[in-house]
Amino acid sequence: MIEIPDDHPRAESLRIRHVMEKGYMNRIVALAGLIAHGRGEAFDYIIGEKTTPPALKSIEAALSMIKLAKYPVFSINGNTAALAPNEIVKFAEISGIKLEINLFYRTEERIQAIKKHLLDVGAKELFGISDRKAQIQELSSNRRFVDKDGILKSDVILVPLEDGDRTEALRKMGKIVIAIDLNPLSRTAQWANITIVDNFLRVIKLFIEKWPDIEKKSESELKQIVRNFDNKENLREMIKYSIDYLNKISNKGIYIDEVLNFGYKIRI
Ligand code: ATP
């Protein structure tokens, strides 16, 4: 693997790319998953690659919803498993959310590779790997197969990097859907009850950091947070944030060798 110098201006992004490449080599990430990652990177660029104030609001609403849920399930795909296996397992451990492996490009080999990847970092219970299969009638893709003790039973489902058709189908089944998607214009973002427009890697770390605060809140406080959250309004705020961010850059001209107040540095 190529060594990435720490002072490379895009070191973090390049390191994450290598994690994805390795995930692909190990059969965890699908080829199309690499393309989806690239689409995510492009949207991350136009928010300055950091968690924004509207995203923090949706994170608080999402965690409150997970805490209020009777049977929350976290749908894991190849990209998420490759990006943050430790954090996924840690969040499941502290919050009690169930983990289900659910793949669009579903092969037994990939399921086993992802299962091993998560077990290696301490996952205790994984759904979606045995023959407890049920089907979502509204869908024809491989993601129609769900675990009858996992997603099928869930009241709240967390779906990072989801495709729009399935989000729509899950909503029609009466599930409360929390999406994590850097693209505020995707059908997933539009269909979900709560959409966190931010990078999955930053979000899962914030989930872990903020969970103790959520646990301290009363049920009525949590319900109030959820009631006050308006997903359509939040998506509008996110789009406006990107426009303002790009406007600031265009007004300043090109920002070579300069640290903007967005904490962003480019050198040549
Ligand atoms: P839809 O079907 O919902 O309209 P889509 O066709 O873009 O969207 P996919 O091809 O499944 O759906 O793409 C996955 C989505 O995940 C993309 O919108 C991409 O921006 C987003 N994405 C990729 N990597 C990340 C990441 N690390 N964090 C958050 N979102 C990401």
Tab-separated table of C-alpha atoms and ligand atoms in Angstrom:
chain	number	residue	atom	x	y	z
A	1	MET	CA	0.000	0.000	0.000
A	2	ILE	CA	1.252	3.510	-0.820
A	3	GLU	CA	2.559	5.496	2.152
A	4	ILE	CA	0.655	8.758	2.563
A	5	PRO	CA	2.725	11.541	4.171
A	6	ASP	CA	0.990	13.205	7.141
A	7	ASP	CA	1.498	16.647	5.661
A	8	HIS	CA	-0.263	15.764	2.414
A	9	PRO	CA	-3.144	18.255	2.156
A	10	ARG	CA	-5.627	15.434	1.445
A	11	ALA	CA	-4.006	12.827	3.711
A	12	GLU	CA	-7.168	11.873	5.607
A	13	SER	CA	-9.265	11.492	2.484
A	14	LEU	CA	-6.533	9.396	0.809
A	15	ARG	CA	-6.215	7.140	3.854
A	16	ILE	CA	-9.949	6.512	3.777
A	17	ARG	CA	-9.715	5.680	0.074
A	18	HIS	CA	-7.097	3.071	0.902
A	19	VAL	CA	-9.391	1.598	3.550
A	20	MET	CA	-12.045	1.278	0.842
A	21	GLU	CA	-9.564	-0.259	-1.631
A	22	LYS	CA	-8.540	-2.796	1.001
A	23	GLY	CA	-12.211	-3.477	1.731
A	24	TYR	CA	-12.711	-4.192	-1.963
A	25	MET	CA	-9.688	-6.539	-2.068
A	26	ASN	CA	-11.064	-8.389	0.975
A	27	ARG	CA	-14.482	-8.782	-0.692
A	28	ILE	CA	-16.173	-6.561	1.901
A	29	VAL	CA	-16.846	-3.635	-0.429
A	30	ALA	CA	-18.600	-4.127	-3.785
A	31	LEU	CA	-17.127	-2.496	-6.899
A	32	ALA	CA	-20.173	-0.222	-7.077
A	33	GLY	CA	-19.493	0.671	-3.430
A	34	LEU	CA	-16.292	2.402	-4.538
A	35	ILE	CA	-18.311	4.558	-6.936
A	36	ALA	CA	-20.844	5.383	-4.199
A	37	HIS	CA	-17.927	6.404	-1.961
A	38	GLY	CA	-16.674	8.791	-4.654
A	39	ARG	CA	-20.111	10.360	-4.929
A	40	GLY	CA	-20.095	10.838	-1.182
A	41	GLU	CA	-16.633	12.474	-1.290
A	42	ALA	CA	-17.866	15.000	-3.850
A	43	PHE	CA	-20.779	16.032	-1.629
A	44	ASP	CA	-18.466	16.155	1.396
A	45	TYR	CA	-16.255	18.675	-0.434
A	46	ILE	CA	-19.103	21.140	-0.777
A	47	ILE	CA	-19.764	21.251	2.948
A	48	GLY	CA	-16.064	21.689	3.813
A	49	GLU	CA	-15.664	18.064	4.974
A	50	LYS	CA	-16.965	18.779	8.435
A	51	THR	CA	-20.121	18.264	10.446
A	52	THR	CA	-22.433	21.230	9.987
A	53	PRO	CA	-24.919	22.788	12.457
A	54	PRO	CA	-27.981	21.279	10.671
A	55	ALA	CA	-26.304	17.852	10.748
A	56	LEU	CA	-25.757	18.190	14.505
A	57	LYS	CA	-29.488	18.854	14.867
A	58	SER	CA	-30.407	15.746	12.887
A	59	ILE	CA	-27.892	13.667	14.863
A	60	GLU	CA	-29.579	14.692	18.112
A	61	ALA	CA	-33.008	13.811	16.693
A	62	ALA	CA	-31.697	10.463	15.378
A	63	LEU	CA	-30.164	9.469	18.706
A	64	SER	CA	-33.339	10.469	20.540
A	65	MET	CA	-35.376	8.326	18.146
A	66	ILE	CA	-33.031	5.349	18.635
A	67	LYS	CA	-33.292	5.737	22.411
A	68	LEU	CA	-37.095	5.886	22.236
A	69	ALA	CA	-37.330	2.857	19.914
A	70	LYS	CA	-38.485	-0.549	21.123
A	71	TYR	CA	-36.455	-2.520	18.578
A	72	PRO	CA	-33.931	-0.365	16.667
A	73	VAL	CA	-31.862	-2.003	13.908
A	74	PHE	CA	-28.714	-0.742	12.161
A	75	SER	CA	-28.487	-1.917	8.539
A	76	ILE	CA	-24.842	-2.608	7.657
A	77	ASN	CA	-23.475	-2.746	4.125
A	78	GLY	CA	-19.968	-3.275	2.756
A	79	ASN	CA	-18.953	0.395	2.766
A	80	THR	CA	-20.004	1.042	6.339
A	81	ALA	CA	-18.400	-2.187	7.599
A	82	ALA	CA	-15.124	-1.298	5.866
A	83	LEU	CA	-15.119	2.333	7.034
A	84	ALA	CA	-15.839	1.977	10.734
A	85	PRO	CA	-16.112	-1.593	12.076
A	86	ASN	CA	-14.928	-0.691	15.592
A	87	GLU	CA	-17.295	2.251	15.890
A	88	ILE	CA	-20.284	0.243	14.586
A	89	VAL	CA	-19.704	-2.470	17.176
A	90	LYS	CA	-19.075	0.061	19.947
A	91	PHE	CA	-22.267	1.962	19.182
A	92	ALA	CA	-24.283	-1.288	19.161
A	93	GLU	CA	-22.768	-2.196	22.510
A	94	ILE	CA	-23.634	1.094	24.246
A	95	SER	CA	-27.029	1.728	22.638
A	96	GLY	CA	-28.382	-1.807	22.258
A	97	ILE	CA	-29.163	-1.277	18.547
A	98	LYS	CA	-29.182	-4.616	16.638
A	99	LEU	CA	-26.787	-5.059	13.714
A	100	GLU	CA	-28.071	-6.589	10.461
A	101	ILE	CA	-25.891	-7.191	7.412
A	102	ASN	CA	-27.998	-6.234	4.422
A	103	LEU	CA	-26.472	-6.056	0.957
A	104	PHE	CA	-27.573	-4.890	-2.479
A	105	TYR	CA	-24.793	-6.910	-4.140
A	106	ARG	CA	-25.493	-9.914	-1.976
A	107	THR	CA	-23.250	-12.961	-2.207
A	108	GLU	CA	-22.570	-15.528	0.495
A	109	GLU	CA	-18.856	-14.697	0.181
A	110	ARG	CA	-19.447	-11.006	0.964
A	111	ILE	CA	-21.762	-11.782	3.851
A	112	GLN	CA	-19.149	-14.084	5.377
A	113	ALA	CA	-16.360	-11.510	4.804
A	114	ILE	CA	-18.370	-8.752	6.517
A	115	LYS	CA	-19.413	-11.105	9.308
A	116	LYS	CA	-15.773	-11.997	10.007
A	117	HIS	CA	-14.705	-8.341	9.819
A	118	LEU	CA	-17.257	-7.400	12.505
A	119	LEU	CA	-16.721	-10.472	14.692
A	120	ASP	CA	-12.973	-9.761	14.663
A	121	VAL	CA	-13.605	-6.424	16.374
A	122	GLY	CA	-15.953	-7.887	18.965
A	123	ALA	CA	-19.485	-7.954	17.486
A	124	LYS	CA	-21.643	-10.159	19.731
A	125	GLU	CA	-24.784	-10.651	17.677
A	126	LEU	CA	-25.292	-10.228	13.948
A	127	PHE	CA	-28.526	-10.529	12.009
A	128	GLY	CA	-28.887	-11.095	8.268
A	129	ILE	CA	-26.437	-13.997	8.081
A	130	SER	CA	-28.565	-17.049	8.704
A	131	ASP	CA	-31.653	-18.417	6.972
A	132	ARG	CA	-34.107	-16.361	9.054
A	133	LYS	CA	-35.007	-14.617	5.830
A	134	ALA	CA	-38.162	-12.651	5.172
A	135	GLN	CA	-38.940	-10.516	2.122
A	136	ILE	CA	-40.040	-6.934	1.659
A	137	GLN	CA	-42.826	-7.384	-0.897
A	138	GLU	CA	-42.462	-3.897	-2.423
A	139	LEU	CA	-38.890	-4.567	-3.589
A	140	SER	CA	-37.338	-6.701	-6.305
A	141	SER	CA	-33.637	-6.082	-5.517
A	142	ASN	CA	-31.545	-8.301	-3.238
A	143	ARG	CA	-32.150	-5.860	-0.430
A	144	ARG	CA	-35.717	-7.219	-0.231
A	145	PHE	CA	-34.266	-10.056	1.878
A	146	VAL	CA	-34.303	-9.066	5.506
A	147	ASP	CA	-33.908	-10.975	8.748
A	148	LYS	CA	-37.232	-11.754	10.346
A	149	ASP	CA	-35.680	-11.162	13.777
A	150	GLY	CA	-33.882	-8.033	12.578
A	151	ILE	CA	-35.141	-5.426	10.113
A	152	LEU	CA	-38.558	-7.076	9.752
A	153	LYS	CA	-39.174	-6.771	13.492
A	154	SER	CA	-37.690	-3.273	13.852
A	155	ASP	CA	-39.640	-0.110	14.594
A	156	VAL	CA	-36.699	2.225	13.885
A	157	ILE	CA	-34.062	1.449	11.280
A	158	LEU	CA	-30.756	3.238	10.741
A	159	VAL	CA	-29.675	3.077	7.110
A	160	PRO	CA	-26.386	4.706	6.122
A	161	LEU	CA	-25.664	4.858	2.370
A	162	GLU	CA	-29.025	3.450	1.445
A	163	ASP	CA	-30.717	3.324	-1.952
A	164	GLY	CA	-33.905	5.274	-2.462
A	165	ASP	CA	-36.152	2.380	-3.458
A	166	ARG	CA	-35.567	0.539	-0.232
A	167	THR	CA	-35.988	3.626	1.920
A	168	GLU	CA	-39.338	4.165	0.235
A	169	ALA	CA	-40.302	0.499	0.772
A	170	LEU	CA	-39.281	0.611	4.449
A	171	ARG	CA	-41.351	3.757	4.976
A	172	LYS	CA	-44.345	2.094	3.307
A	173	MET	CA	-43.941	-0.818	5.733
A	174	GLY	CA	-44.395	1.689	8.562
A	175	LYS	CA	-40.759	1.770	9.703
A	176	ILE	CA	-39.188	4.939	11.016
A	177	VAL	CA	-36.117	5.434	8.829
A	178	ILE	CA	-32.975	7.329	9.852
A	179	ALA	CA	-30.649	7.860	6.886
A	180	ILE	CA	-27.031	8.998	6.779
A	181	ASP	CA	-26.331	10.337	3.312
A	182	LEU	CA	-24.023	13.110	2.155
A	183	ASN	CA	-26.314	13.827	-0.780
A	184	PRO	CA	-29.265	15.918	0.419
A	185	LEU	CA	-30.903	15.478	-2.990
A	186	SER	CA	-30.956	11.673	-3.033
A	187	ARG	CA	-34.273	9.850	-2.873
A	188	THR	CA	-33.094	8.296	0.378
A	189	ALA	CA	-32.529	11.736	1.896
A	190	GLN	CA	-35.967	12.829	0.768
A	191	TRP	CA	-37.805	9.668	1.893
A	192	ALA	CA	-36.274	9.192	5.338
A	193	ASN	CA	-37.948	10.464	8.527
A	194	ILE	CA	-34.600	11.819	9.739
A	195	THR	CA	-31.747	12.441	7.311
A	196	ILE	CA	-28.259	13.152	8.577
A	197	VAL	CA	-26.409	14.856	5.739
A	198	ASP	CA	-22.862	14.140	6.839
A	199	ASN	CA	-20.057	11.646	6.392
A	200	PHE	CA	-20.855	8.282	7.970
A	201	LEU	CA	-17.397	8.142	9.535
A	202	ARG	CA	-17.881	11.435	11.390
A	203	VAL	CA	-21.476	10.589	12.302
A	204	ILE	CA	-20.758	7.214	13.907
A	205	LYS	CA	-18.010	8.809	16.033
A	206	LEU	CA	-20.419	11.553	17.124
A	207	PHE	CA	-23.088	8.917	17.896
A	208	ILE	CA	-20.679	7.323	20.380
A	209	GLU	CA	-19.595	10.669	21.843
A	210	LYS	CA	-23.134	12.000	22.294
A	211	TRP	CA	-24.897	8.819	23.474
A	212	PRO	CA	-24.194	9.415	27.210
A	213	ASP	CA	-25.956	12.824	26.993
A	214	ILE	CA	-28.962	11.191	25.337
A	215	GLU	CA	-29.121	8.569	28.056
A	216	LYS	CA	-29.426	11.319	30.670
A	217	LYS	CA	-32.553	12.764	29.061
A	218	SER	CA	-36.062	11.896	30.173
A	219	GLU	CA	-38.541	10.261	27.804
A	220	SER	CA	-40.505	13.501	27.492
A	221	GLU	CA	-37.330	15.472	26.643
A	222	LEU	CA	-36.453	12.924	23.949
A	223	LYS	CA	-39.975	13.068	22.514
A	224	GLN	CA	-39.778	16.847	22.454
A	225	ILE	CA	-36.503	16.742	20.470
A	226	VAL	CA	-38.071	14.392	17.923
A	227	ARG	CA	-41.274	16.458	17.681
A	228	ASN	CA	-39.288	19.655	17.108
A	229	PHE	CA	-37.307	18.119	14.262
A	230	ASP	CA	-38.534	18.822	10.731
A	231	ASN	CA	-36.655	16.767	8.123
A	232	LYS	CA	-37.714	18.827	5.092
A	233	GLU	CA	-36.652	22.014	6.849
A	234	ASN	CA	-33.338	20.428	7.871
A	235	LEU	CA	-32.630	19.365	4.269
A	236	ARG	CA	-33.338	22.906	3.099
A	237	GLU	CA	-30.903	24.214	5.737
A	238	MET	CA	-28.244	21.765	4.513
A	239	ILE	CA	-28.613	22.860	0.897
A	240	LYS	CA	-28.458	26.494	1.973
A	241	TYR	CA	-25.341	25.729	4.034
A	242	SER	CA	-23.557	24.367	0.914
A	243	ILE	CA	-24.598	27.380	-1.151
A	244	ASP	CA	-23.338	29.795	1.536
A	245	TYR	CA	-20.112	27.836	1.913
A	246	LEU	CA	-19.437	27.930	-1.846
A	247	ASN	CA	-20.394	31.611	-1.981
A	248	LYS	CA	-17.867	32.431	0.730
A	249	ILE	CA	-15.148	30.638	-1.213
A	250	SER	CA	-16.093	32.286	-4.504
A	251	ASN	CA	-16.072	35.727	-2.855
A	252	LYS	CA	-12.632	35.130	-1.383
A	253	GLY	CA	-11.148	33.848	-4.623
A	254	ILE	CA	-8.971	30.771	-4.660
A	255	TYR	CA	-7.627	29.853	-1.245
A	256	ILE	CA	-4.098	28.683	-1.755
A	257	ASP	CA	-1.849	28.577	1.295
A	258	GLU	CA	-4.552	30.019	3.436
A	259	VAL	CA	-6.563	28.616	6.274
A	260	LEU	CA	-10.168	29.645	5.913
A	261	ASN	CA	-12.393	29.866	8.934
A	262	PHE	CA	-13.889	26.569	7.729
A	263	GLY	CA	-10.697	24.899	8.969
A	264	TYR	CA	-9.701	23.973	5.462
A	265	LYS	CA	-6.206	24.094	4.048
A	266	ILE	CA	-4.861	23.602	0.563
A	267	ARG	CA	-1.186	24.015	-0.310
A	268	ILE	CA	0.719	23.776	-3.554
B	1	ATP	P1	-30.866	7.312	-4.113
B	1	ATP	O1	-31.170	5.943	-4.672
B	1	ATP	O2	-31.215	7.429	-2.661
B	1	ATP	O3	-31.390	8.475	-4.923
B	1	ATP	P2	-28.131	6.930	-4.890
B	1	ATP	O4	-28.539	6.379	-6.197
B	1	ATP	O5	-27.050	7.953	-4.869
B	1	ATP	O6	-29.316	7.563	-4.082
B	1	ATP	P3	-26.501	4.888	-3.903
B	1	ATP	O7	-25.899	4.685	-5.226
B	1	ATP	O8	-26.854	3.695	-3.124
B	1	ATP	O9	-27.791	5.746	-3.922
B	1	ATP	O10	-25.455	5.833	-3.174
B	1	ATP	C1	-25.164	5.882	-1.877
B	1	ATP	C2	-25.238	7.278	-1.312
B	1	ATP	O11	-24.335	7.288	-0.222
B	1	ATP	C3	-24.806	8.440	-2.205
B	1	ATP	O12	-25.818	9.421	-2.179
B	1	ATP	C4	-23.535	9.018	-1.562
B	1	ATP	O13	-23.543	10.421	-1.588
B	1	ATP	C5	-23.669	8.534	-0.160
B	1	ATP	N1	-22.379	8.273	0.507
B	1	ATP	C6	-21.287	7.623	0.027
B	1	ATP	N2	-20.311	7.557	0.947
B	1	ATP	C7	-20.807	8.147	2.059
B	1	ATP	C8	-20.292	8.360	3.373
B	1	ATP	N3	-19.064	7.969	3.731
B	1	ATP	N4	-21.093	8.997	4.259
B	1	ATP	C9	-22.338	9.398	3.927
B	1	ATP	N5	-22.887	9.225	2.705
B	1	ATP	C10	-22.125	8.603	1.782
